[in-house]
Amino acid sequence: MEKIKCIISYDGTNFSGFQIQPRTRTVQGELEKALTKIHKGEHIRVHASGRTDTGVHARGQTIHFETPFTLPPQNWKQALNTLLPADLNVYKVAVVPDSFHARYDVAEKEYRYYIWNEREKDVFKQNYMYQFPYPLDIQAMQYACRYFEGTHDFTTFSSAKATIKGSKIRHMYEVSCHKEGNQIEFIFRGSGFLYNMVRIIIGALLDIGQGRREPSDITDLLEKKDRRLLGETVPAQGLYLWQVKYEEPH
């Protein structure tokens, strides 16, 4: 058996998230359907670096699967992309050691979130950015970003519905935001992320940008470990899984 690692991108608009579910269209479902065709009916299981929710996009999701076939990476790429739908693409393939695991070997993940900060709706951006029509103090938001960097318990910034057991402590290497024209880009680089963590943090930063909270409130919110202290989770369509890094050069 060979273990194959793929870096994939997808437009999450018409997917019910990554994880396979009955009677709904998912990224994992489409990948496994294509692999089953290649393997002449034999089901091949796909493992990802992590799940993404309905509407969330990926520029650099990483998956792996095991196969009895021996093909050059370029042939795998061509075979898969021939069978995959237009909103899902494999853009890098490598044969990796048996020890590699797309989920358990993750060293760092990067997410990005995009806001279109304009009063007038743009129908061409609505599936790819969160359209937020109110004025924002970008400097206050940039200052607040610093409070998230380092090692913290992110319970307050994790969905109350999260099924994950164990520690909610994560290390953030970078949390930043930058505005160019009407577009605001947020970058999150960390050792790992909790369910809805980025989208809840964005909501808190938007409160700060509107003057509803002070940047220094973030310290208190982290310490209190209570999701109820914050408002609704911002929409999924502004979120992108940007890239996944691994310890070893796989």
mmCIF file of N, CA, C and O in Angstrom, residues 117-196:
data_model
loop_
_atom_site.group_PDB
_atom_site.id
_atom_site.type_symbol
_atom_site.label_atom_id
_atom_site.label_comp_id
_atom_site.label_asym_id
_atom_site.label_seq_id
_atom_site.Cartn_x
_atom_site.Cartn_y
_atom_site.Cartn_z
ATOM 1 N N ASN A 117 -16.232 45.751 3.685
ATOM 2 C CA ASN A 117 -16.731 46.806 4.564
ATOM 3 C C ASN A 117 -17.303 47.964 3.747
ATOM 4 O O ASN A 117 -16.673 48.994 3.554
ATOM 5 N N GLU A 118 -18.506 47.756 3.272
ATOM 6 C CA GLU A 118 -19.138 48.700 2.345
ATOM 7 C C GLU A 118 -20.653 48.647 2.559
ATOM 8 O O GLU A 118 -21.225 47.575 2.751
ATOM 9 N N ARG A 119 -21.298 49.800 2.545
ATOM 10 C CA ARG A 119 -22.739 49.851 2.774
ATOM 11 C C ARG A 119 -23.525 49.168 1.652
ATOM 12 O O ARG A 119 -24.504 48.479 1.881
ATOM 13 N N GLU A 120 -23.050 49.369 0.421
ATOM 14 C CA GLU A 120 -23.756 48.802 -0.744
ATOM 15 C C GLU A 120 -23.404 47.330 -0.907
ATOM 16 O O GLU A 120 -22.235 46.955 -0.906
ATOM 17 N N LYS A 121 -24.421 46.510 -1.069
ATOM 18 C CA LYS A 121 -24.197 45.074 -1.255
ATOM 19 C C LYS A 121 -23.525 44.811 -2.601
ATOM 20 O O LYS A 121 -23.849 45.441 -3.598
ATOM 21 N N ASP A 122 -22.595 43.857 -2.627
ATOM 22 C CA ASP A 122 -21.943 43.421 -3.868
ATOM 23 C C ASP A 122 -22.304 41.949 -4.070
ATOM 24 O O ASP A 122 -21.808 41.080 -3.363
ATOM 25 N N VAL A 123 -23.172 41.690 -5.046
ATOM 26 C CA VAL A 123 -23.661 40.316 -5.242
ATOM 27 C C VAL A 123 -22.544 39.358 -5.655
ATOM 28 O O VAL A 123 -22.649 38.152 -5.441
ATOM 29 N N PHE A 124 -21.461 39.885 -6.216
ATOM 30 C CA PHE A 124 -20.366 39.022 -6.678
ATOM 31 C C PHE A 124 -19.413 38.627 -5.550
ATOM 32 O O PHE A 124 -18.589 37.748 -5.707
ATOM 33 N N LYS A 125 -19.536 39.310 -4.415
ATOM 34 C CA LYS A 125 -18.662 39.001 -3.279
ATOM 35 C C LYS A 125 -19.392 38.253 -2.172
ATOM 36 O O LYS A 125 -18.773 37.770 -1.230
ATOM 37 N N GLN A 126 -20.710 38.155 -2.262
ATOM 38 C CA GLN A 126 -21.487 37.688 -1.105
ATOM 39 C C GLN A 126 -21.200 36.249 -0.677
ATOM 40 O O GLN A 126 -21.406 35.899 0.484
ATOM 41 N N ASN A 127 -20.703 35.407 -1.570
ATOM 42 C CA ASN A 127 -20.371 34.029 -1.193
ATOM 43 C C ASN A 127 -18.930 33.870 -0.716
ATOM 44 O O ASN A 127 -18.538 32.784 -0.291
ATOM 45 N N TYR A 128 -18.151 34.957 -0.806
ATOM 46 C CA TYR A 128 -16.711 34.851 -0.538
ATOM 47 C C TYR A 128 -16.204 35.819 0.519
ATOM 48 O O TYR A 128 -15.046 35.754 0.913
ATOM 49 N N MET A 129 -17.067 36.706 0.971
ATOM 50 C CA MET A 129 -16.719 37.656 2.038
ATOM 51 C C MET A 129 -17.966 37.910 2.875
ATOM 52 O O MET A 129 -19.087 37.745 2.398
ATOM 53 N N TYR A 130 -17.743 38.342 4.114
ATOM 54 C CA TYR A 130 -18.843 38.783 4.966
ATOM 55 C C TYR A 130 -19.037 40.270 4.700
ATOM 56 O O TYR A 130 -18.130 41.065 4.930
ATOM 57 N N GLN A 131 -20.200 40.638 4.201
ATOM 58 C CA GLN A 131 -20.467 42.038 3.884
ATOM 59 C C GLN A 131 -20.944 42.745 5.153
ATOM 60 O O GLN A 131 -22.019 42.452 5.679
ATOM 61 N N PHE A 132 -20.107 43.667 5.640
ATOM 62 C CA PHE A 132 -20.369 44.353 6.905
ATOM 63 C C PHE A 132 -20.471 45.851 6.619
ATOM 64 O O PHE A 132 -19.478 46.489 6.284
ATOM 65 N N PRO A 133 -21.671 46.435 6.749
ATOM 66 C CA PRO A 133 -21.886 47.794 6.244
ATOM 67 C C PRO A 133 -21.525 48.937 7.188
ATOM 68 O O PRO A 133 -21.626 50.097 6.806
ATOM 69 N N TYR A 134 -21.088 48.637 8.424
ATOM 70 C CA TYR A 134 -20.884 49.703 9.412
ATOM 71 C C TYR A 134 -19.432 50.155 9.502
ATOM 72 O O TYR A 134 -18.523 49.362 9.275
ATOM 73 N N PRO A 135 -19.194 51.432 9.848
ATOM 74 C CA PRO A 135 -17.817 51.933 9.968
ATOM 75 C C PRO A 135 -17.045 51.185 11.057
ATOM 76 O O PRO A 135 -17.630 50.804 12.074
ATOM 77 N N LEU A 136 -15.750 50.985 10.831
ATOM 78 C CA LEU A 136 -14.912 50.237 11.771
ATOM 79 C C LEU A 136 -13.616 50.988 12.045
ATOM 80 O O LEU A 136 -13.020 51.565 11.128
ATOM 81 N N ASP A 137 -13.176 50.952 13.300
ATOM 82 C CA ASP A 137 -11.887 51.514 13.699
ATOM 83 C C ASP A 137 -10.843 50.408 13.538
ATOM 84 O O ASP A 137 -10.683 49.556 14.409
ATOM 85 N N ILE A 138 -10.148 50.437 12.421
ATOM 86 C CA ILE A 138 -9.187 49.369 12.107
ATOM 87 C C ILE A 138 -8.024 49.361 13.100
ATOM 88 O O ILE A 138 -7.555 48.296 13.509
ATOM 89 N N GLN A 139 -7.592 50.533 13.515
ATOM 90 C CA GLN A 139 -6.454 50.595 14.456
ATOM 91 C C GLN A 139 -6.795 49.904 15.781
ATOM 92 O O GLN A 139 -5.967 49.177 16.338
ATOM 93 N N ALA A 140 -8.012 50.118 16.264
ATOM 94 C CA ALA A 140 -8.433 49.468 17.520
ATOM 95 C C ALA A 140 -8.473 47.955 17.336
ATOM 96 O O ALA A 140 -8.056 47.196 18.226
ATOM 97 N N MET A 141 -8.934 47.504 16.180
ATOM 98 C CA MET A 141 -9.000 46.068 15.896
ATOM 99 C C MET A 141 -7.594 45.475 15.803
ATOM 100 O O MET A 141 -7.334 44.375 16.309
ATOM 101 N N GLN A 142 -6.686 46.190 15.148
ATOM 102 C CA GLN A 142 -5.301 45.715 15.025
ATOM 103 C C GLN A 142 -4.646 45.607 16.403
ATOM 104 O O GLN A 142 -3.917 44.654 16.678
ATOM 105 N N TYR A 143 -4.924 46.575 17.260
ATOM 106 C CA TYR A 143 -4.381 46.553 18.611
ATOM 107 C C TYR A 143 -4.934 45.353 19.388
ATOM 108 O O TYR A 143 -4.200 44.653 20.092
ATOM 109 N N ALA A 144 -6.235 45.100 19.222
ATOM 110 C CA ALA A 144 -6.891 43.987 19.920
ATOM 111 C C ALA A 144 -6.343 42.637 19.479
ATOM 112 O O ALA A 144 -6.275 41.683 20.275
ATOM 113 N N CYS A 145 -5.938 42.532 18.215
ATOM 114 C CA CYS A 145 -5.409 41.272 17.676
ATOM 115 C C CYS A 145 -4.236 40.746 18.508
ATOM 116 O O CYS A 145 -4.086 39.539 18.698
ATOM 117 N N ARG A 146 -3.431 41.664 19.012
ATOM 118 C CA ARG A 146 -2.219 41.277 19.761
ATOM 119 C C ARG A 146 -2.554 40.465 21.018
ATOM 120 O O ARG A 146 -1.764 39.641 21.453
ATOM 121 N N TYR A 147 -3.715 40.743 21.609
ATOM 122 C CA TYR A 147 -4.106 40.048 22.845
ATOM 123 C C TYR A 147 -4.363 38.557 22.626
ATOM 124 O O TYR A 147 -4.329 37.775 23.574
ATOM 125 N N PHE A 148 -4.627 38.185 21.387
ATOM 126 C CA PHE A 148 -4.893 36.772 21.076
ATOM 127 C C PHE A 148 -3.614 35.977 20.840
ATOM 128 O O PHE A 148 -3.630 34.749 20.880
ATOM 129 N N GLU A 149 -2.530 36.686 20.549
ATOM 130 C CA GLU A 149 -1.280 35.980 20.245
ATOM 131 C C GLU A 149 -0.688 35.364 21.502
ATOM 132 O O GLU A 149 -0.882 35.859 22.612
ATOM 133 N N GLY A 150 0.010 34.235 21.326
ATOM 134 C CA GLY A 150 0.569 33.516 22.469
ATOM 135 C C GLY A 150 -0.323 32.345 22.858
ATOM 136 O O GLY A 150 -1.202 31.940 22.087
ATOM 137 N N THR A 151 -0.104 31.808 24.047
ATOM 138 C CA THR A 151 -0.825 30.622 24.510
ATOM 139 C C THR A 151 -1.957 31.030 25.457
ATOM 140 O O THR A 151 -1.717 31.707 26.453
ATOM 141 N N HIS A 152 -3.175 30.622 25.113
ATOM 142 C CA HIS A 152 -4.350 30.983 25.913
ATOM 143 C C HIS A 152 -5.356 29.841 25.914
ATOM 144 O O HIS A 152 -5.362 29.004 25.015
ATOM 145 N N ASP A 153 -6.247 29.866 26.902
ATOM 146 C CA ASP A 153 -7.427 29.003 26.902
ATOM 147 C C ASP A 153 -8.519 29.752 26.126
ATOM 148 O O ASP A 153 -8.961 30.826 26.538
ATOM 149 N N PHE A 154 -8.952 29.180 25.008
ATOM 150 C CA PHE A 154 -9.897 29.865 24.114
ATOM 151 C C PHE A 154 -11.346 29.402 24.297
ATOM 152 O O PHE A 154 -12.146 29.510 23.378
ATOM 153 N N THR A 155 -11.691 28.943 25.509
ATOM 154 C CA THR A 155 -13.057 28.464 25.766
ATOM 155 C C THR A 155 -14.107 29.519 25.396
ATOM 156 O O THR A 155 -15.125 29.196 24.772
ATOM 157 N N THR A 156 -13.877 30.778 25.751
ATOM 158 C CA THR A 156 -14.835 31.857 25.444
ATOM 159 C C THR A 156 -15.032 31.998 23.941
ATOM 160 O O THR A 156 -16.112 32.393 23.485
ATOM 161 N N PHE A 157 -14.007 31.653 23.174
ATOM 162 C CA PHE A 157 -14.035 31.831 21.713
ATOM 163 C C PHE A 157 -14.231 30.500 20.981
ATOM 164 O O PHE A 157 -13.786 30.334 19.856
ATOM 165 N N SER A 158 -14.905 29.573 21.643
ATOM 166 C CA SER A 158 -15.205 28.273 21.039
ATOM 167 C C SER A 158 -16.703 28.022 21.125
ATOM 168 O O SER A 158 -17.334 28.398 22.111
ATOM 169 N N SER A 159 -17.254 27.392 20.112
ATOM 170 C CA SER A 159 -18.687 27.103 20.113
ATOM 171 C C SER A 159 -19.078 26.258 21.321
ATOM 172 O O SER A 159 -18.394 25.297 21.668
ATOM 173 N N ALA A 160 -20.195 26.636 21.937
ATOM 174 C CA ALA A 160 -20.715 25.861 23.072
ATOM 175 C C ALA A 160 -21.135 24.460 22.613
ATOM 176 O O ALA A 160 -21.224 23.538 23.409
ATOM 177 N N LYS A 161 -21.363 24.303 21.289
ATOM 178 C CA LYS A 161 -21.776 23.003 20.734
ATOM 179 C C LYS A 161 -20.585 22.096 20.433
ATOM 180 O O LYS A 161 -20.760 20.976 19.962
ATOM 181 N N ALA A 162 -19.390 22.598 20.667
ATOM 182 C CA ALA A 162 -18.187 21.820 20.317
ATOM 183 C C ALA A 162 -18.189 20.473 21.032
ATOM 184 O O ALA A 162 -18.490 20.388 22.214
ATOM 185 N N THR A 163 -17.848 19.438 20.282
ATOM 186 C CA THR A 163 -17.826 18.084 20.847
ATOM 187 C C THR A 163 -16.456 17.734 21.421
ATOM 188 O O THR A 163 -16.311 16.718 22.079
ATOM 189 N N ILE A 164 -15.459 18.586 21.151
ATOM 190 C CA ILE A 164 -14.087 18.273 21.576
ATOM 191 C C ILE A 164 -13.983 18.213 23.097
ATOM 192 O O ILE A 164 -14.485 19.068 23.810
ATOM 193 N N LYS A 165 -13.381 17.160 23.572
ATOM 194 C CA LYS A 165 -13.116 17.013 25.007
ATOM 195 C C LYS A 165 -11.650 17.371 25.237
ATOM 196 O O LYS A 165 -10.842 17.327 24.327
ATOM 197 N N GLY A 166 -11.348 17.725 26.477
ATOM 198 C CA GLY A 166 -9.954 18.012 26.789
ATOM 199 C C GLY A 166 -9.644 19.495 26.724
ATOM 200 O O GLY A 166 -10.524 20.349 26.746
ATOM 201 N N SER A 167 -8.375 19.804 26.593
ATOM 202 C CA SER A 167 -7.883 21.172 26.720
ATOM 203 C C SER A 167 -8.380 22.091 25.604
ATOM 204 O O SER A 167 -8.433 21.709 24.435
ATOM 205 N N LYS A 168 -8.717 23.312 25.993
ATOM 206 C CA LYS A 168 -9.085 24.356 25.015
ATOM 207 C C LYS A 168 -7.924 25.351 24.852
ATOM 208 O O LYS A 168 -8.105 26.447 24.360
ATOM 209 N N ILE A 169 -6.745 24.930 25.323
ATOM 210 C CA ILE A 169 -5.566 25.791 25.211
ATOM 211 C C ILE A 169 -4.955 25.637 23.812
ATOM 212 O O ILE A 169 -4.735 24.535 23.333
ATOM 213 N N ARG A 170 -4.720 26.773 23.182
ATOM 214 C CA ARG A 170 -4.108 26.784 21.857
ATOM 215 C C ARG A 170 -3.063 27.894 21.812
ATOM 216 O O ARG A 170 -3.135 28.860 22.558
ATOM 217 N N HIS A 171 -2.092 27.737 20.907
ATOM 218 C CA HIS A 171 -1.047 28.753 20.747
ATOM 219 C C HIS A 171 -1.235 29.458 19.407
ATOM 220 O O HIS A 171 -1.234 28.806 18.353
ATOM 221 N N MET A 172 -1.395 30.777 19.458
ATOM 222 C CA MET A 172 -1.534 31.577 18.239
ATOM 223 C C MET A 172 -0.198 32.259 17.918
ATOM 224 O O MET A 172 0.320 33.043 18.734
ATOM 225 N N TYR A 173 0.342 31.954 16.750
ATOM 226 C CA TYR A 173 1.599 32.570 16.319
ATOM 227 C C TYR A 173 1.358 33.960 15.744
ATOM 228 O O TYR A 173 2.190 34.858 15.876
ATOM 229 N N GLU A 174 0.219 34.125 15.081
ATOM 230 C CA GLU A 174 -0.108 35.428 14.483
ATOM 231 C C GLU A 174 -1.613 35.610 14.452
ATOM 232 O O GLU A 174 -2.360 34.712 14.051
ATOM 233 N N VAL A 175 -2.061 36.779 14.896
ATOM 234 C CA VAL A 175 -3.447 37.222 14.690
ATOM 235 C C VAL A 175 -3.323 38.670 14.223
ATOM 236 O O VAL A 175 -2.784 39.519 14.941
ATOM 237 N N SER A 176 -3.759 38.953 13.001
ATOM 238 C CA SER A 176 -3.577 40.302 12.456
ATOM 239 C C SER A 176 -4.720 40.676 11.524
ATOM 240 O O SER A 176 -5.449 39.798 11.035
ATOM 241 N N CYS A 177 -4.880 41.981 11.292
ATOM 242 C CA CYS A 177 -5.857 42.424 10.285
ATOM 243 C C CYS A 177 -5.318 43.627 9.536
ATOM 244 O O CYS A 177 -4.502 44.391 10.049
ATOM 245 N N HIS A 178 -5.773 43.742 8.319
ATOM 246 C CA HIS A 178 -5.254 44.766 7.413
ATOM 247 C C HIS A 178 -6.386 45.181 6.467
ATOM 248 O O HIS A 178 -7.116 44.331 5.967
ATOM 249 N N LYS A 179 -6.535 46.482 6.262
ATOM 250 C CA LYS A 179 -7.589 46.967 5.363
ATOM 251 C C LYS A 179 -6.980 47.585 4.115
ATOM 252 O O LYS A 179 -6.045 48.379 4.188
ATOM 253 N N GLU A 180 -7.512 47.170 2.979
ATOM 254 C CA GLU A 180 -7.104 47.742 1.692
ATOM 255 C C GLU A 180 -8.364 48.065 0.917
ATOM 256 O O GLU A 180 -9.123 47.161 0.568
ATOM 257 N N GLY A 181 -8.592 49.354 0.687
ATOM 258 C CA GLY A 181 -9.864 49.755 0.065
ATOM 259 C C GLY A 181 -11.002 49.398 1.015
ATOM 260 O O GLY A 181 -10.961 49.732 2.207
ATOM 261 N N ASN A 182 -11.990 48.689 0.504
ATOM 262 C CA ASN A 182 -13.121 48.268 1.335
ATOM 263 C C ASN A 182 -12.965 46.849 1.874
ATOM 264 O O ASN A 182 -13.867 46.331 2.532
ATOM 265 N N GLN A 183 -11.831 46.215 1.557
ATOM 266 C CA GLN A 183 -11.628 44.825 1.979
ATOM 267 C C GLN A 183 -10.745 44.742 3.221
ATOM 268 O O GLN A 183 -9.691 45.368 3.286
ATOM 269 N N ILE A 184 -11.207 43.963 4.199
ATOM 270 C CA ILE A 184 -10.411 43.721 5.401
ATOM 271 C C ILE A 184 -10.009 42.252 5.419
ATOM 272 O O ILE A 184 -10.859 41.366 5.268
ATOM 273 N N GLU A 185 -8.708 42.008 5.567
ATOM 274 C CA GLU A 185 -8.186 40.642 5.629
ATOM 275 C C GLU A 185 -7.672 40.370 7.038
ATOM 276 O O GLU A 185 -6.886 41.143 7.581
ATOM 277 N N PHE A 186 -8.146 39.277 7.636
ATOM 278 C CA PHE A 186 -7.671 38.816 8.939
ATOM 279 C C PHE A 186 -6.843 37.558 8.714
ATOM 280 O O PHE A 186 -7.245 36.674 7.950
ATOM 281 N N ILE A 187 -5.697 37.453 9.392
ATOM 282 C CA ILE A 187 -4.840 36.267 9.291
ATOM 283 C C ILE A 187 -4.704 35.645 10.683
ATOM 284 O O ILE A 187 -4.416 36.346 11.663
ATOM 285 N N PHE A 188 -4.922 34.339 10.743
ATOM 286 C CA PHE A 188 -4.791 33.578 11.989
ATOM 287 C C PHE A 188 -3.856 32.407 11.743
ATOM 288 O O PHE A 188 -4.166 31.541 10.929
ATOM 289 N N ARG A 189 -2.727 32.379 12.441
ATOM 290 C CA ARG A 189 -1.803 31.252 12.360
ATOM 291 C C ARG A 189 -1.640 30.668 13.753
ATOM 292 O O ARG A 189 -1.303 31.402 14.692
ATOM 293 N N GLY A 190 -1.920 29.366 13.883
ATOM 294 C CA GLY A 190 -1.835 28.770 15.209
ATOM 295 C C GLY A 190 -1.546 27.282 15.187
ATOM 296 O O GLY A 190 -1.564 26.644 14.134
ATOM 297 N N SER A 191 -1.296 26.748 16.384
ATOM 298 C CA SER A 191 -0.997 25.315 16.526
ATOM 299 C C SER A 191 -2.241 24.473 16.261
ATOM 300 O O SER A 191 -2.151 23.303 15.895
ATOM 301 N N GLY A 192 -3.396 25.078 16.464
ATOM 302 C CA GLY A 192 -4.660 24.382 16.238
ATOM 303 C C GLY A 192 -5.795 25.329 16.559
ATOM 304 O O GLY A 192 -5.580 26.396 17.150
ATOM 305 N N PHE A 193 -7.007 24.950 16.155
ATOM 306 C CA PHE A 193 -8.164 25.823 16.330
ATOM 307 C C PHE A 193 -9.339 25.033 16.873
ATOM 308 O O PHE A 193 -9.535 23.862 16.516
ATOM 309 N N LEU A 194 -10.137 25.679 17.712
ATOM 310 C CA LEU A 194 -11.354 25.075 18.236
ATOM 311 C C LEU A 194 -12.516 25.333 17.273
ATOM 312 O O LEU A 194 -12.420 26.169 16.376
ATOM 313 N N TYR A 195 -13.621 24.631 17.496
ATOM 314 C CA TYR A 195 -14.788 24.752 16.613
ATOM 315 C C TYR A 195 -15.326 26.191 16.636
ATOM 316 O O TYR A 195 -15.629 26.734 17.696
ATOM 317 N N ASN A 196 -15.407 26.799 15.462
ATOM 318 C CA ASN A 196 -15.911 28.174 15.263
ATOM 319 C C ASN A 196 -15.026 29.266 15.884
ATOM 320 O O ASN A 196 -15.427 30.427 15.977
#
